[in-house]
């Protein structure tokens, strides 16, 4: 008995001394400090790195990212309509490096050895990890859309759904649309990044035409779906702002609510053709700018196609995705169910009922940081909590809306708490205006929570 | 671990060990529990990391007295305080969860400029 | 509901808010004692019942409390403010004279929806409410309140804001029961020049020499902490 206690005592004392040493060492890492390697410096990867260092300063965190600066996709449709410049959506990694002590390797990942836990980059760097976190964003799948298979077609019709120069291409294409012209916008099928985004962009473009003085220019949305996040708030707004006629097939309103909609004699500045009314696109002719959908053929002056999405290419190459094109994970820790010690967060992972959004990636990153801290210490992961808030504009800069959800893990699946998630149908003018103010305030706050 | 063993080891090992086994749930423990951080960090996307605002349109949460936090969340949840986004979100949390978040934010010094 | 929709549609016809928000700094017309005197003569007679309705439809209660009695440390109490004070602040928001930061921008946005009659109605409603801190301010009052500091040319607070912090003549703010953090923030804003909508440039001047400690002490005094439901638990 005496010996036992003494042994335990020694063991624990050693542990305590080691802990004290690593604290006093400050930012200089103890020899056996855990190393977490992060692939991708977007919303998920950057948030994770910052919070991991905050929760566990002794852990070494290295982000491998190909770009020296980040361009945020959230809110980037405002670049298309010229409300923001590229520099407004470009963010520095300096604070993560200098303030939070995150290491950066600006390079592309070329290999991973899951047995020896090593990541290799094109520049020849080898990084050994205790845990690997992959936050690769999305890639785009044109294979299902006849006419869009060639690089040439894809250079003429761009998505602008991952920031970058495509936003400027869209901006130029929009400016080139003749007076009273037509833009066809094609949202992707579920699941996809930023659920309200394609509709917000449609509204922004309709408003851009109005500001230009066009009376008859229009945006036609050809949709493979029959509804979308914030649809009930968005469609009501369009009816008020853009002479939008509500499709007969739309099921989101009560009869009483539907009766408050104005009916316009001709198609308005925004038309939405859902799948139920033939919105599914069957073929695109990029040269002649025509789109054939089940309802007929549309001639456009500009086409913005957001094709079906999959997990980011690196996740596909690393064998982290399943047949769906997305990455299955233990939704409590975001650890891959395919490769242990590897976590996948953000748009690329399958996260139950959570949407693929910036806020969701940010929330998942914080959950992953706490869980990986526990796992590295040999402890059980704790009960997780997740949130998503997406703001969107109807088009005009002073008409905002949102979706707000809280999620819990139920039977291993991230499940939305069933509460009202939108502004009420009879929301007041003040609520729409304040939501628009909060949208812009959020862009700022959110960016700082990730990168500052 | 039973009480007497905790006592013996605690006496032998001192504070480093005690902090891990303390049973009494003090405000400090609640503030520093990973579960409190887990819940509270979901707010940071709007209210800033640890509740330090980056845009003053939002309510600063760092250093907010716990009573104010709890009252606000309850009144958002029951609708007595009108809101845009907070009503739907506040409904999601249990009383204990609200207290945990309140303790988390209260532990940080307030930024008087906010 | 019908009325709200109608008001909504009418407001959509008004000038774009975005355009208004981009108003240039040089277009902002600050008050002179003469123009403010004219504005007060021009103020419509307020109807408190109409103000109460606006308080609800415009969402004021979300930040300022069910009747304008602030329930937070951060947003100002509107109850007990004089009609002139509330009316002037709303005018100042609408005209961008008061727009010191992102928080006040929320009010700039809301104020675009208001007519002068609306502003007078809201002002009448808040002036009608029971005043905060019903048992009066703590005693004794700090000397900055009663005698000021002549060496630094600081007029006593009470000279304009009243011996009981009830607000004085014209548009002077009632400070009694003003939430502590809002008080500190506001004084910082005046001290640093971000807020400068004071007609007689009194606050802009008096705030400058005050130290952080003095501001915090005054904030505690006017917040009536013991009577406030927001008091930190330790002080109860």
mmCIF file of C-alpha atoms in Angstrom, chain A residues 103-443:
data_model
loop_
_atom_site.group_PDB
_atom_site.id
_atom_site.type_symbol
_atom_site.label_atom_id
_atom_site.label_comp_id
_atom_site.label_asym_id
_atom_site.label_seq_id
_atom_site.Cartn_x
_atom_site.Cartn_y
_atom_site.Cartn_z
ATOM 1 C CA UNK A 103 2.509 28.701 -37.990
ATOM 2 C CA UNK A 104 1.893 28.975 -41.711
ATOM 3 C CA UNK A 105 3.269 26.969 -44.589
ATOM 4 C CA UNK A 106 2.162 28.629 -47.830
ATOM 5 C CA UNK A 107 2.184 25.639 -50.087
ATOM 6 C CA UNK A 108 -0.029 22.914 -51.549
ATOM 7 C CA UNK A 109 -0.397 19.520 -49.941
ATOM 8 C CA UNK A 110 0.846 16.709 -52.159
ATOM 9 C CA UNK A 111 0.695 13.681 -49.936
ATOM 10 C CA UNK A 112 -0.379 12.262 -46.653
ATOM 11 C CA UNK A 113 0.769 9.142 -44.829
ATOM 12 C CA UNK A 114 -1.952 8.152 -42.393
ATOM 13 C CA UNK A 115 0.252 5.517 -40.710
ATOM 14 C CA UNK A 116 3.261 7.695 -39.945
ATOM 15 C CA UNK A 117 0.979 10.757 -39.617
ATOM 16 C CA UNK A 118 2.839 12.926 -42.082
ATOM 17 C CA UNK A 119 1.726 15.547 -44.574
ATOM 18 C CA UNK A 120 3.968 16.430 -47.509
ATOM 19 C CA UNK A 121 3.830 19.612 -49.564
ATOM 20 C CA UNK A 122 4.842 20.513 -53.116
ATOM 21 C CA UNK A 123 7.719 22.594 -51.769
ATOM 22 C CA UNK A 124 9.184 19.542 -50.028
ATOM 23 C CA UNK A 125 8.084 20.230 -46.463
ATOM 24 C CA UNK A 126 7.110 17.250 -44.321
ATOM 25 C CA UNK A 127 4.889 17.937 -41.330
ATOM 26 C CA UNK A 128 4.360 15.355 -38.637
ATOM 27 C CA UNK A 129 1.006 15.619 -36.896
ATOM 28 C CA UNK A 130 -0.713 14.264 -33.825
ATOM 29 C CA UNK A 131 -4.056 15.349 -35.234
ATOM 30 C CA UNK A 132 -4.795 16.549 -38.758
ATOM 31 C CA UNK A 133 -7.664 18.931 -39.438
ATOM 32 C CA UNK A 134 -8.860 19.325 -43.015
ATOM 33 C CA UNK A 135 -11.062 22.289 -43.939
ATOM 34 C CA UNK A 136 -10.937 22.228 -47.732
ATOM 35 C CA UNK A 137 -14.133 24.040 -48.771
ATOM 36 C CA UNK A 138 -15.877 22.949 -51.954
ATOM 37 C CA UNK A 139 -15.207 21.876 -55.519
ATOM 38 C CA UNK A 140 -17.519 22.159 -58.500
ATOM 39 C CA UNK A 141 -19.018 19.331 -60.500
ATOM 40 C CA UNK A 142 -19.972 20.115 -64.105
ATOM 41 C CA UNK A 143 -20.333 16.512 -65.210
ATOM 42 C CA UNK A 144 -24.127 16.478 -64.869
ATOM 43 C CA UNK A 145 -24.760 19.537 -67.040
ATOM 44 C CA UNK A 146 -24.624 18.922 -70.787
ATOM 45 C CA UNK A 147 -22.791 21.715 -72.547
ATOM 46 C CA UNK A 148 -20.665 22.663 -69.567
ATOM 47 C CA UNK A 149 -18.055 19.917 -69.738
ATOM 48 C CA UNK A 150 -15.312 21.863 -71.524
ATOM 49 C CA UNK A 151 -12.863 24.301 -69.890
ATOM 50 C CA UNK A 152 -13.892 26.755 -72.594
ATOM 51 C CA UNK A 153 -17.545 26.689 -71.531
ATOM 52 C CA UNK A 154 -16.482 26.968 -67.901
ATOM 53 C CA UNK A 155 -14.442 30.072 -68.690
ATOM 54 C CA UNK A 156 -17.423 31.757 -70.349
ATOM 55 C CA UNK A 157 -19.974 30.829 -67.714
ATOM 56 C CA UNK A 158 -18.529 31.179 -64.236
ATOM 57 C CA UNK A 159 -19.914 30.521 -60.777
ATOM 58 C CA UNK A 160 -18.193 33.151 -58.617
ATOM 59 C CA UNK A 161 -18.977 30.895 -55.655
ATOM 60 C CA UNK A 162 -15.474 30.690 -54.203
ATOM 61 C CA UNK A 163 -14.394 34.362 -54.254
ATOM 62 C CA UNK A 164 -11.409 34.943 -56.578
ATOM 63 C CA UNK A 165 -11.242 36.533 -60.020
ATOM 64 C CA UNK A 166 -14.508 34.949 -61.108
ATOM 65 C CA UNK A 167 -16.257 37.674 -59.108
ATOM 66 C CA UNK A 168 -14.674 40.283 -61.366
ATOM 67 C CA UNK A 169 -15.615 38.255 -64.437
ATOM 68 C CA UNK A 170 -19.224 38.304 -63.264
ATOM 69 C CA UNK A 171 -18.986 42.028 -62.564
ATOM 70 C CA UNK A 172 -17.770 42.687 -66.128
ATOM 71 C CA UNK A 173 -20.430 40.414 -67.609
ATOM 72 C CA UNK A 174 -23.113 42.230 -65.647
ATOM 73 C CA UNK A 175 -21.900 45.640 -66.805
ATOM 74 C CA UNK A 176 -22.027 44.356 -70.380
ATOM 75 C CA UNK A 177 -25.679 43.317 -70.138
ATOM 76 C CA UNK A 178 -27.591 45.649 -72.493
ATOM 77 C CA UNK A 179 -30.419 47.862 -71.274
ATOM 78 C CA UNK A 180 -33.495 45.800 -70.460
ATOM 79 C CA UNK A 181 -31.391 42.642 -70.711
ATOM 80 C CA UNK A 182 -31.811 39.263 -69.050
ATOM 81 C CA UNK A 183 -29.635 37.457 -66.530
ATOM 82 C CA UNK A 184 -30.255 33.760 -65.955
ATOM 83 C CA UNK A 185 -29.061 32.522 -62.595
ATOM 84 C CA UNK A 186 -28.928 28.798 -61.903
ATOM 85 C CA UNK A 187 -28.646 27.762 -58.237
ATOM 86 C CA UNK A 188 -27.230 24.337 -57.370
ATOM 87 C CA UNK A 189 -29.130 21.373 -55.960
ATOM 88 C CA UNK A 190 -28.817 20.602 -52.225
ATOM 89 C CA UNK A 191 -26.520 20.452 -50.393
ATOM 90 C CA UNK A 192 -24.436 23.489 -51.286
ATOM 91 C CA UNK A 193 -22.455 26.343 -49.778
ATOM 92 C CA UNK A 194 -24.399 29.368 -48.513
ATOM 93 C CA UNK A 195 -28.060 28.363 -48.906
ATOM 94 C CA UNK A 196 -29.560 31.888 -49.196
ATOM 95 C CA UNK A 197 -26.663 33.058 -51.397
ATOM 96 C CA UNK A 198 -27.903 32.444 -54.957
ATOM 97 C CA UNK A 199 -31.173 34.208 -54.131
ATOM 98 C CA UNK A 200 -29.484 37.129 -52.439
ATOM 99 C CA UNK A 201 -27.284 37.496 -55.520
ATOM 100 C CA UNK A 202 -30.401 37.479 -57.729
ATOM 101 C CA UNK A 203 -31.868 40.287 -55.638
ATOM 102 C CA UNK A 204 -28.616 42.258 -55.708
ATOM 103 C CA UNK A 205 -28.541 42.041 -59.508
ATOM 104 C CA UNK A 206 -32.204 43.073 -59.831
ATOM 105 C CA UNK A 207 -31.487 46.077 -57.619
ATOM 106 C CA UNK A 208 -28.355 46.878 -59.621
ATOM 107 C CA UNK A 209 -30.502 47.099 -62.768
ATOM 108 C CA UNK A 210 -32.933 49.428 -61.019
ATOM 109 C CA UNK A 211 -30.091 51.648 -59.840
ATOM 110 C CA UNK A 212 -28.806 51.743 -63.441
ATOM 111 C CA UNK A 213 -32.196 52.984 -64.550
ATOM 112 C CA UNK A 214 -33.320 49.845 -66.369
ATOM 113 C CA UNK A 215 -37.080 49.466 -66.305
ATOM 114 C CA UNK A 216 -37.408 46.055 -67.901
ATOM 115 C CA UNK A 217 -34.190 44.195 -67.148
ATOM 116 C CA UNK A 218 -34.790 40.943 -65.332
ATOM 117 C CA UNK A 219 -33.241 38.072 -63.436
ATOM 118 C CA UNK A 220 -34.641 34.623 -64.158
ATOM 119 C CA UNK A 221 -33.824 31.919 -61.638
ATOM 120 C CA UNK A 222 -33.948 28.375 -63.009
ATOM 121 C CA UNK A 223 -33.958 26.176 -59.951
ATOM 122 C CA UNK A 224 -33.550 22.422 -59.424
ATOM 123 C CA UNK A 225 -35.322 22.890 -56.059
ATOM 124 C CA UNK A 226 -38.770 23.940 -54.837
ATOM 125 C CA UNK A 227 -37.656 26.008 -51.888
ATOM 126 C CA UNK A 228 -34.611 27.391 -50.148
ATOM 127 C CA UNK A 229 -33.438 28.735 -46.794
ATOM 128 C CA UNK A 230 -35.154 32.080 -46.001
ATOM 129 C CA UNK A 231 -37.502 31.589 -48.968
ATOM 130 C CA UNK A 232 -40.580 32.786 -47.083
ATOM 131 C CA UNK A 233 -38.907 36.083 -46.141
ATOM 132 C CA UNK A 234 -37.106 36.525 -49.473
ATOM 133 C CA UNK A 235 -40.076 35.886 -51.776
ATOM 134 C CA UNK A 236 -42.261 38.268 -49.747
ATOM 135 C CA UNK A 237 -39.559 40.929 -50.079
ATOM 136 C CA UNK A 238 -39.272 40.431 -53.825
ATOM 137 C CA UNK A 239 -43.026 40.724 -54.192
ATOM 138 C CA UNK A 240 -42.800 44.115 -52.486
ATOM 139 C CA UNK A 241 -39.632 45.323 -54.206
ATOM 140 C CA UNK A 242 -39.282 43.662 -57.620
ATOM 141 C CA UNK A 243 -42.785 42.987 -58.968
ATOM 142 C CA UNK A 244 -42.177 39.344 -58.249
ATOM 143 C CA UNK A 245 -45.075 36.975 -58.848
ATOM 144 C CA UNK A 246 -45.243 34.075 -56.423
ATOM 145 C CA UNK A 247 -45.185 30.700 -58.253
ATOM 146 C CA UNK A 248 -48.439 28.780 -57.870
ATOM 147 C CA UNK A 249 -46.559 25.682 -56.778
ATOM 148 C CA UNK A 250 -44.804 27.289 -53.780
ATOM 149 C CA UNK A 251 -45.956 25.656 -50.557
ATOM 150 C CA UNK A 252 -44.288 27.814 -47.906
ATOM 151 C CA UNK A 253 -47.221 30.111 -47.037
ATOM 152 C CA UNK A 254 -50.640 29.756 -45.467
ATOM 153 C CA UNK A 255 -53.584 30.767 -47.668
ATOM 154 C CA UNK A 256 -53.945 33.879 -45.549
ATOM 155 C CA UNK A 257 -50.324 34.866 -46.064
ATOM 156 C CA UNK A 258 -50.527 34.148 -49.768
ATOM 157 C CA UNK A 259 -53.532 36.459 -50.042
ATOM 158 C CA UNK A 260 -51.359 39.420 -48.993
ATOM 159 C CA UNK A 261 -49.159 39.039 -52.088
ATOM 160 C CA UNK A 262 -49.620 41.497 -54.920
ATOM 161 C CA UNK A 263 -50.265 40.047 -58.363
ATOM 162 C CA UNK A 264 -48.508 41.745 -61.256
ATOM 163 C CA UNK A 265 -49.782 41.574 -64.842
ATOM 164 C CA UNK A 266 -46.420 40.757 -66.358
ATOM 165 C CA UNK A 267 -43.330 38.889 -65.190
ATOM 166 C CA UNK A 268 -41.410 41.049 -62.772
ATOM 167 C CA UNK A 269 -37.766 42.012 -62.333
ATOM 168 C CA UNK A 270 -37.165 38.648 -60.700
ATOM 169 C CA UNK A 271 -38.757 35.409 -61.865
ATOM 170 C CA UNK A 272 -38.236 32.184 -60.009
ATOM 171 C CA UNK A 273 -39.001 28.941 -61.794
ATOM 172 C CA UNK A 274 -38.800 26.135 -59.241
ATOM 173 C CA UNK A 275 -38.326 22.472 -60.151
ATOM 174 C CA UNK A 276 -42.077 21.859 -59.863
ATOM 175 C CA UNK A 277 -42.635 24.327 -62.696
ATOM 176 C CA UNK A 278 -39.850 23.082 -64.947
ATOM 177 C CA UNK A 279 -36.836 24.952 -63.516
ATOM 178 C CA UNK A 280 -34.446 22.003 -63.829
ATOM 179 C CA UNK A 281 -31.769 22.807 -66.398
ATOM 180 C CA UNK A 282 -31.129 20.137 -69.021
ATOM 181 C CA UNK A 283 -28.620 21.860 -71.310
ATOM 182 C CA UNK A 284 -26.566 25.018 -71.596
ATOM 183 C CA UNK A 285 -25.137 26.556 -74.767
ATOM 184 C CA UNK A 286 -22.300 28.740 -73.504
ATOM 185 C CA UNK A 287 -21.561 30.297 -76.909
ATOM 186 C CA UNK A 288 -25.113 31.410 -77.630
ATOM 187 C CA UNK A 289 -25.990 32.030 -73.982
ATOM 188 C CA UNK A 290 -29.081 29.903 -74.068
ATOM 189 C CA UNK A 291 -30.340 27.685 -71.287
ATOM 190 C CA UNK A 292 -32.732 24.861 -71.838
ATOM 191 C CA UNK A 293 -34.742 23.749 -68.861
ATOM 192 C CA UNK A 294 -37.785 21.517 -68.533
ATOM 193 C CA UNK A 295 -40.058 24.549 -68.920
ATOM 194 C CA UNK A 296 -38.438 25.720 -72.169
ATOM 195 C CA UNK A 297 -35.494 27.606 -73.634
ATOM 196 C CA UNK A 298 -34.270 30.929 -72.244
ATOM 197 C CA UNK A 299 -32.024 33.328 -74.122
ATOM 198 C CA UNK A 300 -29.829 35.280 -71.751
ATOM 199 C CA UNK A 301 -27.407 38.181 -71.927
ATOM 200 C CA UNK A 302 -25.517 36.690 -68.997
ATOM 201 C CA UNK A 303 -25.613 33.298 -67.318
ATOM 202 C CA UNK A 304 -24.450 32.656 -63.768
ATOM 203 C CA UNK A 305 -24.371 28.919 -63.177
ATOM 204 C CA UNK A 306 -23.539 27.611 -59.743
ATOM 205 C CA UNK A 307 -23.043 23.930 -60.515
ATOM 206 C CA UNK A 308 -23.546 21.025 -58.101
ATOM 207 C CA UNK A 309 -20.923 21.035 -55.354
ATOM 208 C CA UNK A 310 -18.700 18.459 -53.708
ATOM 209 C CA UNK A 311 -16.075 18.518 -50.978
ATOM 210 C CA UNK A 312 -12.888 20.429 -51.815
ATOM 211 C CA UNK A 313 -10.541 18.627 -54.174
ATOM 212 C CA UNK A 314 -7.869 17.926 -51.568
ATOM 213 C CA UNK A 315 -10.402 16.032 -49.430
ATOM 214 C CA UNK A 316 -11.405 13.950 -52.445
ATOM 215 C CA UNK A 317 -7.746 13.256 -53.276
ATOM 216 C CA UNK A 318 -7.017 12.300 -49.674
ATOM 217 C CA UNK A 319 -9.789 9.714 -49.762
ATOM 218 C CA UNK A 320 -11.840 11.449 -47.090
ATOM 219 C CA UNK A 321 -15.120 11.614 -49.042
ATOM 220 C CA UNK A 322 -17.718 8.909 -49.555
ATOM 221 C CA UNK A 323 -19.878 8.236 -52.616
ATOM 222 C CA UNK A 324 -21.907 11.386 -51.949
ATOM 223 C CA UNK A 325 -18.842 13.528 -52.630
ATOM 224 C CA UNK A 326 -18.818 14.783 -49.019
ATOM 225 C CA UNK A 327 -16.801 13.646 -46.011
ATOM 226 C CA UNK A 328 -18.403 11.466 -43.340
ATOM 227 C CA UNK A 329 -17.340 12.324 -39.782
ATOM 228 C CA UNK A 330 -18.147 11.503 -36.185
ATOM 229 C CA UNK A 331 -20.393 14.516 -35.675
ATOM 230 C CA UNK A 332 -19.346 14.895 -32.040
ATOM 231 C CA UNK A 333 -15.652 15.475 -32.818
ATOM 232 C CA UNK A 334 -15.560 15.864 -36.627
ATOM 233 C CA UNK A 335 -13.069 12.996 -36.752
ATOM 234 C CA UNK A 336 -13.220 11.260 -40.114
ATOM 235 C CA UNK A 337 -14.983 7.896 -40.047
ATOM 236 C CA UNK A 338 -12.641 6.826 -42.856
ATOM 237 C CA UNK A 339 -9.227 7.825 -41.456
ATOM 238 C CA UNK A 340 -8.597 8.101 -37.699
ATOM 239 C CA UNK A 341 -6.781 11.136 -36.231
ATOM 240 C CA UNK A 342 -8.023 13.201 -39.173
ATOM 241 C CA UNK A 343 -10.856 15.708 -38.681
ATOM 242 C CA UNK A 344 -12.878 17.323 -41.460
ATOM 243 C CA UNK A 345 -14.879 20.514 -40.857
ATOM 244 C CA UNK A 346 -16.719 23.169 -42.845
ATOM 245 C CA UNK A 347 -18.518 22.804 -46.169
ATOM 246 C CA UNK A 348 -16.758 19.524 -46.971
ATOM 247 C CA UNK A 349 -18.044 17.471 -44.046
ATOM 248 C CA UNK A 350 -21.386 15.771 -43.526
ATOM 249 C CA UNK A 351 -22.680 17.583 -40.447
ATOM 250 C CA UNK A 352 -26.248 16.354 -40.013
ATOM 251 C CA UNK A 353 -28.728 19.198 -40.358
ATOM 252 C CA UNK A 354 -26.117 21.950 -40.298
ATOM 253 C CA UNK A 355 -25.956 23.971 -43.498
ATOM 254 C CA UNK A 356 -22.783 24.567 -45.454
ATOM 255 C CA UNK A 357 -22.137 28.138 -44.420
ATOM 256 C CA UNK A 358 -19.377 30.318 -43.057
ATOM 257 C CA UNK A 359 -21.019 30.529 -39.655
ATOM 258 C CA UNK A 360 -21.415 26.747 -39.553
ATOM 259 C CA UNK A 361 -17.734 26.224 -40.434
ATOM 260 C CA UNK A 362 -16.776 28.722 -37.723
ATOM 261 C CA UNK A 363 -18.976 26.964 -35.168
ATOM 262 C CA UNK A 364 -17.698 23.503 -36.138
ATOM 263 C CA UNK A 365 -14.098 24.727 -35.876
ATOM 264 C CA UNK A 366 -14.651 25.830 -32.274
ATOM 265 C CA UNK A 367 -16.258 22.509 -31.391
ATOM 266 C CA UNK A 368 -13.346 20.681 -33.020
ATOM 267 C CA UNK A 369 -10.802 22.774 -31.078
ATOM 268 C CA UNK A 370 -12.326 21.839 -27.703
ATOM 269 C CA UNK A 371 -12.705 18.182 -28.677
ATOM 270 C CA UNK A 372 -9.190 17.858 -30.094
ATOM 271 C CA UNK A 373 -7.819 19.480 -26.942
ATOM 272 C CA UNK A 374 -9.607 16.789 -24.906
ATOM 273 C CA UNK A 375 -8.504 13.984 -27.224
ATOM 274 C CA UNK A 376 -4.862 15.101 -27.137
ATOM 275 C CA UNK A 377 -5.032 15.005 -23.338
ATOM 276 C CA UNK A 378 -6.470 11.502 -23.447
ATOM 277 C CA UNK A 379 -9.861 12.713 -22.209
ATOM 278 C CA UNK A 380 -13.362 12.020 -23.437
ATOM 279 C CA UNK A 381 -14.825 14.615 -25.824
ATOM 280 C CA UNK A 382 -17.582 16.734 -24.258
ATOM 281 C CA UNK A 383 -21.186 17.365 -25.260
ATOM 282 C CA UNK A 384 -21.018 19.644 -28.306
ATOM 283 C CA UNK A 385 -23.118 22.717 -29.216
ATOM 284 C CA UNK A 386 -23.380 24.294 -32.642
ATOM 285 C CA UNK A 387 -24.968 27.363 -34.122
ATOM 286 C CA UNK A 388 -25.654 28.897 -37.501
ATOM 287 C CA UNK A 389 -26.780 32.399 -38.335
ATOM 288 C CA UNK A 390 -26.971 33.525 -41.955
ATOM 289 C CA UNK A 391 -27.921 37.039 -42.916
ATOM 290 C CA UNK A 392 -29.051 37.956 -46.425
ATOM 291 C CA UNK A 393 -30.247 41.005 -48.311
ATOM 292 C CA UNK A 394 -33.406 40.989 -50.424
ATOM 293 C CA UNK A 395 -31.438 43.042 -52.941
ATOM 294 C CA UNK A 396 -31.809 46.589 -51.711
ATOM 295 C CA UNK A 397 -29.205 47.493 -49.133
ATOM 296 C CA UNK A 398 -31.721 48.278 -46.389
ATOM 297 C CA UNK A 399 -33.869 45.155 -46.519
ATOM 298 C CA UNK A 400 -32.243 42.357 -44.550
ATOM 299 C CA UNK A 401 -33.297 38.960 -43.258
ATOM 300 C CA UNK A 402 -31.767 35.979 -41.542
ATOM 301 C CA UNK A 403 -31.978 32.367 -40.521
ATOM 302 C CA UNK A 404 -30.856 31.498 -36.989
ATOM 303 C CA UNK A 405 -30.457 27.915 -35.771
ATOM 304 C CA UNK A 406 -29.050 26.148 -32.742
ATOM 305 C CA UNK A 407 -28.022 22.499 -33.056
ATOM 306 C CA UNK A 408 -27.372 19.621 -30.678
ATOM 307 C CA UNK A 409 -26.060 16.124 -31.167
ATOM 308 C CA UNK A 410 -28.954 13.647 -31.070
ATOM 309 C CA UNK A 411 -28.218 9.964 -31.658
ATOM 310 C CA UNK A 412 -24.941 10.905 -33.279
ATOM 311 C CA UNK A 413 -26.532 13.340 -35.738
ATOM 312 C CA UNK A 414 -26.309 17.141 -35.535
ATOM 313 C CA UNK A 415 -29.956 18.090 -35.162
ATOM 314 C CA UNK A 416 -31.621 21.481 -35.361
ATOM 315 C CA UNK A 417 -33.640 22.686 -32.379
ATOM 316 C CA UNK A 418 -37.166 23.164 -33.700
ATOM 317 C CA UNK A 419 -37.888 26.839 -33.147
ATOM 318 C CA UNK A 420 -38.925 29.684 -35.414
ATOM 319 C CA UNK A 421 -35.824 30.533 -37.395
ATOM 320 C CA UNK A 422 -36.826 33.460 -39.604
ATOM 321 C CA UNK A 423 -38.334 36.884 -39.112
ATOM 322 C CA UNK A 424 -42.099 36.501 -38.701
ATOM 323 C CA UNK A 425 -44.297 36.956 -41.779
ATOM 324 C CA UNK A 426 -45.681 40.196 -40.349
ATOM 325 C CA UNK A 427 -42.299 41.609 -39.344
ATOM 326 C CA UNK A 428 -42.103 45.386 -39.273
ATOM 327 C CA UNK A 429 -40.175 47.712 -41.542
ATOM 328 C CA UNK A 430 -37.821 48.353 -38.618
ATOM 329 C CA UNK A 431 -36.967 44.664 -38.362
ATOM 330 C CA UNK A 432 -35.976 44.406 -42.028
ATOM 331 C CA UNK A 433 -33.917 47.568 -41.802
ATOM 332 C CA UNK A 434 -32.210 46.520 -38.581
ATOM 333 C CA UNK A 435 -31.502 43.080 -40.030
ATOM 334 C CA UNK A 436 -29.708 44.801 -42.906
ATOM 335 C CA UNK A 437 -27.640 46.827 -40.448
ATOM 336 C CA UNK A 438 -26.839 43.685 -38.476
ATOM 337 C CA UNK A 439 -25.825 41.934 -41.707
ATOM 338 C CA UNK A 440 -23.135 44.520 -42.333
ATOM 339 C CA UNK A 441 -22.127 44.563 -38.663
ATOM 340 C CA UNK A 442 -21.900 40.772 -38.763
ATOM 341 C CA UNK A 443 -19.571 40.767 -41.792
#
